[in-house]
Amino acid sequence: MSVWTDKASTLLVDGEPAPGSGGRFDTANPATEEVLGTAANATAADMDRAIGAARRAFDETEWSRDLDLRVHCLEQLSRSLREHADELRELTIAEVGAPRFLTHGAQLDAPIADVAHFAGIAAGYEWTHDLGVAEPMGMPSRRWTRREAVGVVGAITPWNFPHQINLAKLGPALAAGNTVVLKPAPDTPWCAAAVGEILLNETDIPPGVVNIVTSDDHALGAQLSSDDRVDLVSFTGSTATGRAVMAAGAPGIKRTFLELGGKSAFVVLDDADLGAACGLAAFTVCTHAGQGCALTTRLLVPRAHYDEAVALTAKALRGVGVGDPDDPGTVCGPLISARQRDRVESYLALAEEEGGEFACGGGRAERDRGFFVEPTLITGLSNESRVAREEIFGPVLVILPHDGDDDAVRIANDSPYGLSGAVHGQDLERARGVAARIRTGTVGINGGVWYGADAPFGGYKQSGIGREMGVAGFEEYLETKLIAEPA
Ligand code: NAD
């Protein structure tokens, strides 16, 4: 693998490495602010070629019909990525600022294994289903359904968990028989280019089936989401961009799969172990500096225990602190960029304007370099405040009082988002009842972890449309055809 050593990542277009007609752009280490090197910078013409290659590979090759080849290629890809896991790990820590401990899970090792899981789903899938004989309008007919690939998939991804999100789109899309154009985020081009290089050199995936187009120009995402040759856009990112992707696809009635933002609630019921719950809430919001769409960022505690919960949570947040992502003990590394740090700081200023106070944190961490923000707990705001309603994407927790289970459910659901949540309480039936009333795609009870290759993940309301991972995630990339013959 050469990306990491010679710092010369390329595009992958039609089975060839390509330089990028727009020259090169820098990729940097968010923990040190040092430029790591450069990535190939695609233009609209490169994107056009990539879409054309994916279209031809779908229309003119056997890829979509050759299940054995697809299973073989995805198992190969998972194996090859695993063989390069240590290089990819160092690259990911450097380019994403991902804490090392997370690369042993959702930032790297888990998504690599998940590629093989999707091969397994495809291998065991019931591609045809016999509906039997019926006599519509007196004409006996045997009918069956056939599941087929949708066609060309445009995959557009963010920077926060690049391998997880890139591979959670590539794996099921390819397993289902589609061809793909992947446009990763401008902040993390190397993570995608490295996967492209391994895929090109070490797998039998045919030319044009996977194309990877790195660029510092967001307009290439817009181009991919509006091109008529693309059948399905699979997008992960902010709700604002998701709205643009949906609008861009509307004239062509393009299938659009969206994984968007969140403002998830961590509900502590009055029979919960308050210390344990507040400790977990603090740890969660600090993970990868709060740069996770499904992290719980509103902590709802019983009003009678509000002050105690503030003290416990602030203490836990101070205990986590920030650290070098390279250090295995670090939970809260840097934000991805100066732009993202500015955005988080603007929300901290807004919190004060709205009447909030900081029980801990509230500004930049004292470090010489890197885009670090202190773990922060905001008190004194209501759920109507912008800080409690909008996604901040930093290690920032808003603590809100509730007046019992019904009120907690009301506050949790009073959000434009519906991505995830948590419920803590000793009476399990009661906690389950609250979880059932929370309108989100995932809920963890008492620390239960919902993440997994077989576990569908996605959002209600403005957090998205569709599910990623699991059989449901695989089926997002399939069409259903019904065939009927005289019986
Ligand atoms: P973003 O929306 O700014 O960018 C995401 C991707 O979209 C990038 O590749 C970007 O280049 C591209 N893009 C930008 N403008 C576009 C346009 N007009 N048309 C098409 N593509 C365009 O998001 P981000 O800042 O990179 O990532 C952070 C956001 O992602 C947060 O809101 C977070 O909640 C969300 N996210 C959601 C999930 C999920 O699964 N629900 C997972 C991770 C991140």
Coordinates of C-alpha atoms and ligand atoms in Angstrom, one line a residue:
M1 CA 0.0 0.0 0.0
S2 CA 1.6 3.2 -1.1
V3 CA -0.9 6.0 -0.1
W4 CA 0.5 6.4 3.3
T5 CA 4.1 6.3 2.4
D6 CA 4.4 8.3 -0.8
K7 CA 1.5 10.6 0.0
A8 CA 0.2 10.4 -3.6
S9 CA -3.3 9.1 -3.4
T10 CA -5.2 8.9 -6.7
L11 CA -8.8 8.7 -7.9
L12 CA -10.1 5.3 -9.0
V13 CA -12.0 5.6 -12.3
D14 CA -12.9 2.6 -14.5
G15 CA -10.4 0.3 -12.9
E16 CA -7.5 2.7 -13.2
P17 CA -5.7 5.0 -10.8
A18 CA -6.3 8.6 -12.1
P19 CA -4.5 11.8 -11.1
G20 CA -7.5 14.2 -10.8
S21 CA -7.8 17.0 -13.4
G22 CA -8.0 19.6 -10.7
G23 CA -4.5 19.0 -9.4
R24 CA -4.1 18.1 -5.7
F25 CA -5.4 19.4 -2.4
D26 CA -4.0 19.2 1.1
T27 CA -5.2 16.7 3.8
A28 CA -4.2 17.6 7.4
N29 CA -3.9 16.1 10.8
P30 CA -6.6 17.7 13.1
A31 CA -4.6 16.9 16.2
T32 CA -1.5 18.7 15.1
E33 CA -2.7 21.0 12.2
E34 CA 0.2 19.6 10.1
V35 CA -0.4 18.9 6.4
L36 CA 0.0 15.2 6.0
G37 CA 0.2 15.4 2.2
T38 CA -2.1 15.8 -0.8
A39 CA -4.9 14.0 -2.5
A40 CA -6.0 13.9 -6.1
N41 CA -8.5 16.7 -6.8
A42 CA -11.3 15.6 -9.2
T43 CA -13.2 18.0 -11.4
A44 CA -16.7 17.7 -12.9
A45 CA -15.1 16.0 -15.9
D46 CA -13.6 13.3 -13.7
M47 CA -16.9 12.8 -12.0
D48 CA -18.6 12.5 -15.4
R49 CA -16.1 9.8 -16.4
A50 CA -16.6 7.9 -13.2
I51 CA -20.4 7.9 -13.5
G52 CA -20.0 6.8 -17.1
A53 CA -17.7 3.9 -16.1
A54 CA -20.2 2.8 -13.3
R55 CA -23.1 2.9 -15.8
R56 CA -21.2 0.8 -18.4
A57 CA -20.1 -1.7 -15.7
F58 CA -23.7 -2.1 -14.7
D59 CA -25.2 -2.2 -18.1
E60 CA -22.6 -4.2 -20.1
T61 CA -21.1 -6.7 -17.6
E62 CA -22.4 -9.7 -15.7
W63 CA -21.6 -8.1 -12.3
S64 CA -25.2 -7.6 -11.3
R65 CA -26.1 -11.2 -12.2
D66 CA -22.9 -13.0 -11.0
L67 CA -23.6 -13.6 -7.3
D68 CA -20.6 -15.9 -6.9
L69 CA -18.2 -13.3 -8.3
R70 CA -19.6 -10.6 -6.0
V71 CA -19.4 -12.8 -2.9
H72 CA -15.8 -13.8 -3.8
C73 CA -14.8 -10.1 -4.4
L74 CA -16.3 -8.9 -1.1
E75 CA -14.7 -11.6 0.9
Q76 CA -11.4 -10.8 -0.8
L77 CA -11.8 -7.1 0.0
S78 CA -12.6 -7.7 3.6
R79 CA -9.5 -10.0 3.9
S80 CA -7.2 -7.5 2.1
L81 CA -8.4 -4.6 4.3
R82 CA -7.8 -6.7 7.4
E83 CA -4.3 -7.4 6.2
H84 CA -3.7 -3.7 5.9
A85 CA -5.5 -2.8 9.1
D86 CA -2.4 -1.5 10.9
E87 CA -1.5 0.9 8.1
L88 CA -5.1 2.0 7.8
R89 CA -5.3 2.5 11.6
E90 CA -2.4 4.9 11.6
L91 CA -3.8 6.7 8.6
T92 CA -7.2 7.0 10.2
I93 CA -5.9 8.3 13.5
A94 CA -3.8 10.9 11.6
E95 CA -6.3 12.1 9.1
V96 CA -9.6 11.8 11.0
G97 CA -8.2 12.5 14.5
A98 CA -10.0 9.4 15.5
P99 CA -9.1 8.1 19.0
R100 CA -7.0 4.9 18.7
F101 CA -9.4 2.9 20.8
L102 CA -12.3 3.6 18.3
T103 CA -10.2 2.2 15.4
H104 CA -10.6 -1.2 17.1
G105 CA -14.4 -0.8 16.7
A106 CA -16.5 1.4 14.5
Q107 CA -13.7 3.5 13.1
L108 CA -12.0 0.6 11.3
D109 CA -12.0 -3.0 12.4
A110 CA -15.7 -3.4 12.6
P111 CA -16.5 -2.0 9.2
I112 CA -13.8 -4.1 7.6
A113 CA -15.4 -7.3 9.1
D114 CA -18.8 -6.0 8.0
V115 CA -17.8 -6.2 4.3
A116 CA -17.7 -10.0 4.7
H117 CA -21.0 -9.9 6.6
F118 CA -22.7 -8.3 3.5
A119 CA -21.1 -11.0 1.3
G120 CA -22.8 -13.5 3.6
I121 CA -26.2 -11.8 3.4
A122 CA -26.0 -11.9 -0.4
A123 CA -24.9 -15.5 -0.5
G124 CA -27.8 -16.6 1.7
Y125 CA -30.5 -14.3 0.4
E126 CA -33.8 -15.5 -1.0
W127 CA -33.5 -13.7 -4.4
T128 CA -36.7 -15.1 -5.7
H129 CA -39.9 -15.8 -3.9
D130 CA -42.7 -17.9 -5.2
L131 CA -46.2 -16.3 -4.7
G132 CA -47.9 -19.4 -6.1
V133 CA -50.9 -19.5 -8.5
A134 CA -53.7 -17.0 -8.5
E135 CA -56.5 -16.4 -11.0
P136 CA -56.7 -12.6 -11.5
M137 CA -59.6 -11.8 -13.9
G138 CA -60.1 -15.6 -14.4
M139 CA -56.6 -16.2 -15.9
P140 CA -54.6 -18.7 -13.8
S141 CA -51.1 -17.3 -13.4
R142 CA -48.0 -18.4 -11.5
R143 CA -46.3 -15.4 -10.0
W144 CA -42.9 -14.9 -8.3
T145 CA -40.8 -11.9 -7.2
R146 CA -37.2 -11.4 -8.2
R147 CA -35.0 -9.0 -6.3
E148 CA -32.5 -7.1 -8.5
A149 CA -29.8 -4.5 -8.1
V150 CA -31.0 -0.9 -8.4
G151 CA -28.2 0.1 -10.8
V152 CA -25.6 2.8 -10.4
V153 CA -25.3 4.0 -6.8
G154 CA -23.9 7.4 -6.0
A155 CA -22.5 7.3 -2.5
I156 CA -21.7 10.6 -0.8
T157 CA -20.1 10.5 2.7
P158 CA -18.9 12.7 5.6
W159 CA -15.6 12.8 7.4
N160 CA -16.5 11.7 11.0
F161 CA -16.4 7.8 10.5
P162 CA -15.1 7.5 7.0
H163 CA -14.4 3.8 6.9
Q164 CA -17.6 2.9 8.7
I165 CA -19.7 5.0 6.4
N166 CA -17.9 4.3 3.1
L167 CA -17.9 0.5 3.7
A168 CA -21.5 0.4 5.0
K169 CA -22.4 1.8 1.6
L170 CA -19.9 -0.1 -0.6
G171 CA -20.5 -3.5 1.1
P172 CA -24.3 -3.8 0.7
A173 CA -24.5 -1.9 -2.6
L174 CA -21.9 -4.2 -4.2
A175 CA -23.3 -7.4 -2.6
A176 CA -26.7 -6.5 -4.1
G177 CA -25.1 -6.2 -7.6
N178 CA -24.9 -2.4 -8.0
T179 CA -22.0 -0.5 -9.3
V180 CA -20.8 2.5 -7.2
V181 CA -19.3 6.0 -7.5
L182 CA -18.1 7.0 -4.1
K183 CA -17.5 10.7 -3.3
P184 CA -15.9 11.0 0.2
A185 CA -15.7 14.2 2.2
P186 CA -13.0 16.7 1.4
D187 CA -11.6 16.4 4.9
T188 CA -10.8 12.7 4.7
P189 CA -9.7 11.8 1.1
W190 CA -6.9 9.5 2.1
C191 CA -9.2 7.1 4.0
A192 CA -11.2 6.5 0.9
A193 CA -8.2 6.5 -1.5
A194 CA -6.4 3.9 0.6
V195 CA -9.4 1.6 0.4
G196 CA -9.5 2.3 -3.4
E197 CA -5.9 1.3 -3.8
I198 CA -6.4 -2.0 -1.9
L199 CA -9.5 -2.7 -3.9
L200 CA -7.7 -2.1 -7.2
N201 CA -4.6 -4.0 -6.5
E202 CA -5.8 -6.9 -4.3
T203 CA -9.3 -7.8 -5.5
D204 CA -11.0 -9.1 -8.6
I205 CA -13.6 -6.4 -8.6
P206 CA -14.0 -5.6 -12.3
P207 CA -13.2 -2.2 -13.8
G208 CA -15.9 0.4 -13.3
V209 CA -17.7 -1.4 -10.6
V210 CA -16.2 0.8 -7.9
N211 CA -15.1 4.4 -8.7
I212 CA -13.7 6.7 -6.0
V213 CA -13.7 10.4 -6.7
T214 CA -11.9 12.6 -4.1
S215 CA -12.2 16.4 -4.4
D216 CA -12.2 19.5 -2.3
D217 CA -15.3 20.7 -4.3
H218 CA -18.7 19.9 -2.7
A219 CA -20.2 20.6 -6.1
L220 CA -19.2 17.1 -7.2
G221 CA -21.6 15.7 -4.7
A222 CA -24.4 17.9 -6.2
Q223 CA -23.3 16.6 -9.6
L224 CA -23.5 13.0 -8.5
S225 CA -26.9 13.5 -6.9
S226 CA -28.5 15.0 -10.0
D227 CA -27.0 12.9 -12.8
D228 CA -29.6 10.9 -14.6
R229 CA -27.2 7.9 -15.1
V230 CA -27.3 7.4 -11.3
D231 CA -30.2 5.3 -10.1
L232 CA -29.9 5.7 -6.3
V233 CA -28.1 8.2 -4.1
S234 CA -27.0 6.9 -0.8
F235 CA -26.1 9.9 1.3
T236 CA -24.8 10.4 4.8
G237 CA -24.2 13.9 6.1
S238 CA -26.0 16.9 7.5
T239 CA -29.8 17.3 7.2
A240 CA -29.3 20.6 5.2
T241 CA -27.2 18.8 2.6
G242 CA -29.6 15.8 2.6
R243 CA -32.4 18.2 1.7
A244 CA -30.3 19.4 -1.3
V245 CA -29.6 15.8 -2.3
M246 CA -33.3 15.0 -2.2
A247 CA -34.2 18.1 -4.2
A248 CA -31.5 17.3 -6.8
G249 CA -32.9 13.8 -7.3
A250 CA -36.5 14.9 -7.5
P251 CA -36.7 15.8 -11.2
G252 CA -35.5 12.3 -12.1
I253 CA -37.5 10.6 -9.3
K254 CA -34.2 9.2 -8.1
R255 CA -34.2 6.8 -5.2
T256 CA -32.6 8.6 -2.3
F257 CA -31.3 7.0 0.9
L258 CA -30.5 9.5 3.6
E259 CA -28.6 9.1 6.9
L260 CA -28.7 12.6 8.5
G261 CA -28.1 14.5 11.7
G262 CA -29.4 14.0 15.2
K263 CA -30.0 15.5 18.6
S264 CA -30.6 12.4 20.6
A265 CA -31.9 12.3 24.2
F266 CA -30.3 10.3 27.1
V267 CA -33.3 9.8 29.4
V268 CA -32.5 9.1 33.1
L269 CA -35.6 7.8 34.9
D270 CA -36.1 8.4 38.6
D271 CA -35.2 4.9 39.6
A272 CA -31.9 4.9 37.7
D273 CA -28.4 4.7 39.2
L274 CA -27.8 8.5 38.7
G275 CA -24.0 8.3 39.0
A276 CA -23.6 5.5 36.5
A277 CA -26.1 7.1 34.0
C278 CA -24.4 10.5 34.2
G279 CA -21.0 8.9 33.8
L280 CA -22.1 7.1 30.7
A281 CA -23.7 10.2 29.2
A282 CA -20.5 12.1 29.7
F283 CA -18.4 9.4 28.2
T284 CA -20.7 9.1 25.2
V285 CA -20.8 12.8 24.3
C286 CA -17.0 12.9 24.5
T287 CA -16.4 10.0 22.2
H288 CA -14.6 11.2 19.1
A289 CA -15.1 14.7 20.4
G290 CA -18.9 14.4 19.9
Q291 CA -18.5 14.0 16.2
G292 CA -21.1 11.2 15.9
C293 CA -24.5 11.6 14.5
A294 CA -26.1 9.2 16.9
L295 CA -24.4 10.4 20.1
T296 CA -26.7 11.5 22.8
T297 CA -26.4 15.2 23.3
R298 CA -29.4 16.1 25.5
L299 CA -29.3 14.7 29.0
L300 CA -32.8 14.5 30.5
V301 CA -32.7 14.0 34.3
P302 CA -35.4 14.0 37.0
R303 CA -36.0 17.6 38.2
A304 CA -35.5 16.6 41.8
H305 CA -32.0 15.4 41.0
Y306 CA -31.0 18.1 38.6
D307 CA -28.3 19.7 40.7
E308 CA -26.8 16.4 41.7
A309 CA -26.9 15.2 38.1
V310 CA -25.1 18.4 37.0
A311 CA -22.4 17.9 39.5
L312 CA -21.9 14.2 38.6
T313 CA -21.9 14.8 34.9
A314 CA -19.5 17.8 35.1
K315 CA -17.1 15.8 37.2
A316 CA -17.2 12.9 34.7
L317 CA -16.7 15.3 31.7
R318 CA -13.7 16.9 33.4
G319 CA -12.4 13.4 34.1
V320 CA -12.5 12.5 30.4
G321 CA -10.8 15.7 29.2
V322 CA -9.2 15.8 25.8
G323 CA -6.1 13.9 24.6
D324 CA -3.9 13.0 21.7
P325 CA -5.9 10.5 19.5
D326 CA -2.7 8.5 19.1
D327 CA -2.9 7.6 22.9
P328 CA -4.8 4.4 23.5
G329 CA -6.5 6.0 26.5
T330 CA -7.9 9.0 24.7
V331 CA -11.7 9.2 24.3
C332 CA -12.0 12.9 23.2
G333 CA -9.6 13.8 20.4
P334 CA -9.8 16.9 18.2
L335 CA -12.5 18.2 16.0
I336 CA -11.8 17.7 12.3
S337 CA -11.0 21.2 11.3
A338 CA -10.7 24.9 12.2
R339 CA -14.1 25.4 10.5
Q340 CA -15.7 22.7 12.7
R341 CA -14.1 24.2 15.8
D342 CA -15.4 27.6 14.9
R343 CA -18.9 26.2 14.4
V344 CA -18.8 24.5 17.9
E345 CA -17.5 27.7 19.5
S346 CA -20.3 29.7 17.8
Y347 CA -22.8 27.4 19.6
L348 CA -21.0 27.9 22.9
A349 CA -21.4 31.6 22.4
L350 CA -25.1 31.1 21.5
A351 CA -25.6 29.1 24.7
E352 CA -24.5 32.1 26.7
E353 CA -26.7 34.4 24.7
E354 CA -29.7 32.1 25.3
G355 CA -29.1 32.3 29.1
G356 CA -27.2 29.0 29.6
E357 CA -24.2 28.5 31.8
F358 CA -21.2 26.1 31.7
A359 CA -21.0 23.6 34.5
C360 CA -17.7 22.7 32.9
G361 CA -15.8 23.4 29.7
G362 CA -17.1 26.1 27.5
G363 CA -14.2 26.8 25.2
R364 CA -11.0 25.7 23.5
A365 CA -8.9 23.2 25.4
E366 CA -5.5 24.4 26.5
R367 CA -3.2 22.8 23.9
D368 CA -0.5 24.2 21.7
R369 CA -1.9 22.7 18.5
G370 CA -5.0 21.0 17.1
F371 CA -8.7 21.7 17.0
F372 CA -9.6 20.7 20.6
V373 CA -12.6 21.9 22.5
E374 CA -13.2 21.1 26.2
P375 CA -15.9 18.7 27.1
T376 CA -18.8 21.0 28.0
L377 CA -21.9 20.8 30.1
I378 CA -24.6 23.5 29.5
T379 CA -27.2 24.1 32.2
G380 CA -30.1 26.5 32.5
L381 CA -31.5 26.1 29.0
S382 CA -34.9 24.8 28.0
N383 CA -35.6 22.3 25.2
E384 CA -36.9 25.3 23.1
S385 CA -33.4 26.9 23.0
R386 CA -31.5 26.5 19.7
V387 CA -28.6 24.9 21.5
A388 CA -31.0 22.1 22.6
R389 CA -32.5 21.7 19.2
E390 CA -29.7 22.0 16.7
E391 CA -26.9 19.6 16.0
I392 CA -23.6 20.9 17.4
F393 CA -21.2 18.0 16.5
G394 CA -18.8 18.6 19.4
P395 CA -18.3 17.4 22.9
V396 CA -21.2 19.5 24.2
L397 CA -24.0 18.2 26.4
V398 CA -27.1 20.1 27.3
I399 CA -28.7 19.0 30.6
L400 CA -32.5 19.4 30.9
P401 CA -34.9 18.6 33.8
H402 CA -38.0 16.4 33.3
D403 CA -41.1 15.8 35.5
G404 CA -41.5 12.1 35.1
D405 CA -41.7 9.5 32.4
D406 CA -44.4 11.2 30.2
D407 CA -42.6 14.5 30.4
A408 CA -39.3 12.9 29.5
V409 CA -40.8 11.2 26.5
R410 CA -42.4 14.5 25.4
I411 CA -39.1 16.3 25.6
A412 CA -37.1 13.5 23.9
N413 CA -39.6 13.6 21.0
D414 CA -39.8 17.4 20.8
S415 CA -37.0 17.5 18.2
P416 CA -36.9 17.8 14.5
Y417 CA -34.5 14.8 14.6
G418 CA -35.2 11.2 15.4
L419 CA -31.9 9.3 15.1
S420 CA -31.1 7.6 18.4
G421 CA -31.5 7.7 22.2
A422 CA -30.9 6.1 25.5
V423 CA -33.0 5.2 28.5
H424 CA -31.7 4.4 32.0
G425 CA -33.8 2.9 34.9
Q426 CA -33.7 -0.1 37.2
D427 CA -37.2 -1.3 36.4
L428 CA -36.6 -2.8 33.0
E429 CA -40.2 -3.1 31.9
R430 CA -40.7 0.6 32.6
A431 CA -37.5 1.5 30.8
R432 CA -38.6 -0.6 27.8
G433 CA -42.0 1.2 27.8
V434 CA -40.2 4.6 27.6
A435 CA -37.9 3.3 24.9
A436 CA -40.9 2.2 22.9
R437 CA -42.4 5.7 23.0
I438 CA -39.2 7.5 21.8
R439 CA -39.5 8.2 18.1
T440 CA -36.0 7.3 16.9
G441 CA -34.4 4.6 14.8
T442 CA -32.2 3.2 17.7
V443 CA -32.5 3.3 21.5
G444 CA -30.1 1.8 24.0
I445 CA -31.4 0.7 27.4
N446 CA -29.1 0.8 30.4
G447 CA -26.0 1.0 28.2
G448 CA -27.1 -1.6 25.6
V449 CA -25.1 -1.1 22.4
W450 CA -27.2 -1.1 19.2
Y451 CA -24.3 -0.9 16.7
G452 CA -23.6 -4.0 14.6
A453 CA -23.4 -5.4 11.1
D454 CA -26.7 -7.2 11.5
A455 CA -28.4 -4.2 13.2
P456 CA -30.4 -1.8 11.0
F457 CA -29.5 1.8 11.8
G458 CA -31.3 5.0 10.6
G459 CA -33.5 7.8 11.5
Y460 CA -37.1 8.9 11.9
K461 CA -38.2 12.5 11.0
Q462 CA -35.4 14.8 9.7
S463 CA -32.7 12.2 10.6
G464 CA -33.2 10.4 7.4
I465 CA -35.0 7.9 5.1
G466 CA -34.1 4.2 5.1
R467 CA -31.8 1.9 7.1
E468 CA -28.1 1.1 6.8
M469 CA -26.6 -2.2 8.0
G470 CA -28.4 -5.5 8.4
V471 CA -30.7 -7.2 5.9
A472 CA -32.8 -4.0 5.9
G473 CA -29.6 -2.1 4.8
F474 CA -28.9 -4.6 2.1
E475 CA -32.4 -4.4 0.7
E476 CA -32.2 -0.6 0.3
Y477 CA -30.0 -1.4 -2.7
L478 CA -32.5 -3.8 -4.3
E479 CA -35.5 -3.4 -6.7
T480 CA -38.4 -5.8 -6.6
K481 CA -39.7 -7.3 -9.9
L482 CA -42.8 -9.4 -10.2
I483 CA -43.0 -12.0 -13.0
A484 CA -46.1 -13.8 -14.0
E485 CA -46.7 -16.7 -16.4
P486 CA -49.8 -18.6 -17.4
A487 CA -50.2 -21.5 -14.9
Ligands
NAD1 P1 -22.1 17.6 5.0 O1 -23.5 17.4 4.8 O2 -21.5 18.9 5.0 O3 -21.2 16.8 3.9 C1 -21.4 15.4 3.6 C2 -21.0 15.1 2.2 O4 -21.9 15.8 1.3 C3 -19.6 15.5 1.8 O5 -19.0 14.5 1.0 C4 -19.8 16.8 1.0 O6 -18.8 17.1 0.1 C5 -21.1 16.4 0.3 N1 -21.9 17.6 -0.2 C6 -21.8 18.9 0.3 N2 -22.7 19.6 -0.4 C7 -23.4 18.8 -1.2 C8 -24.5 19.0 -2.1 N3 -25.1 20.2 -2.3 N4 -24.9 17.9 -2.8 C9 -24.4 16.7 -2.6 N5 -23.3 16.5 -1.8 C10 -22.9 17.5 -1.1 O7 -21.7 16.8 6.3 P2 -20.3 16.8 7.1 O8 -20.1 18.1 7.7 O9 -19.3 16.2 6.2 O10 -20.7 15.6 8.2 C11 -21.3 15.9 9.4 C12 -22.8 15.7 9.3 O11 -23.1 14.3 8.9 C13 -23.5 15.8 10.6 O12 -24.7 16.5 10.4 C14 -23.8 14.4 11.0 O13 -24.9 14.3 11.9 C15 -24.1 13.7 9.7 N6 -23.8 12.3 9.9 C16 -24.9 11.5 9.9 C17 -24.8 10.1 10.0 C18 -25.9 9.2 10.0 O14 -25.7 8.0 9.8 N7 -27.1 9.6 10.3 C19 -23.5 9.6 10.2 C20 -22.4 10.5 10.2 C21 -22.6 11.8 10.0

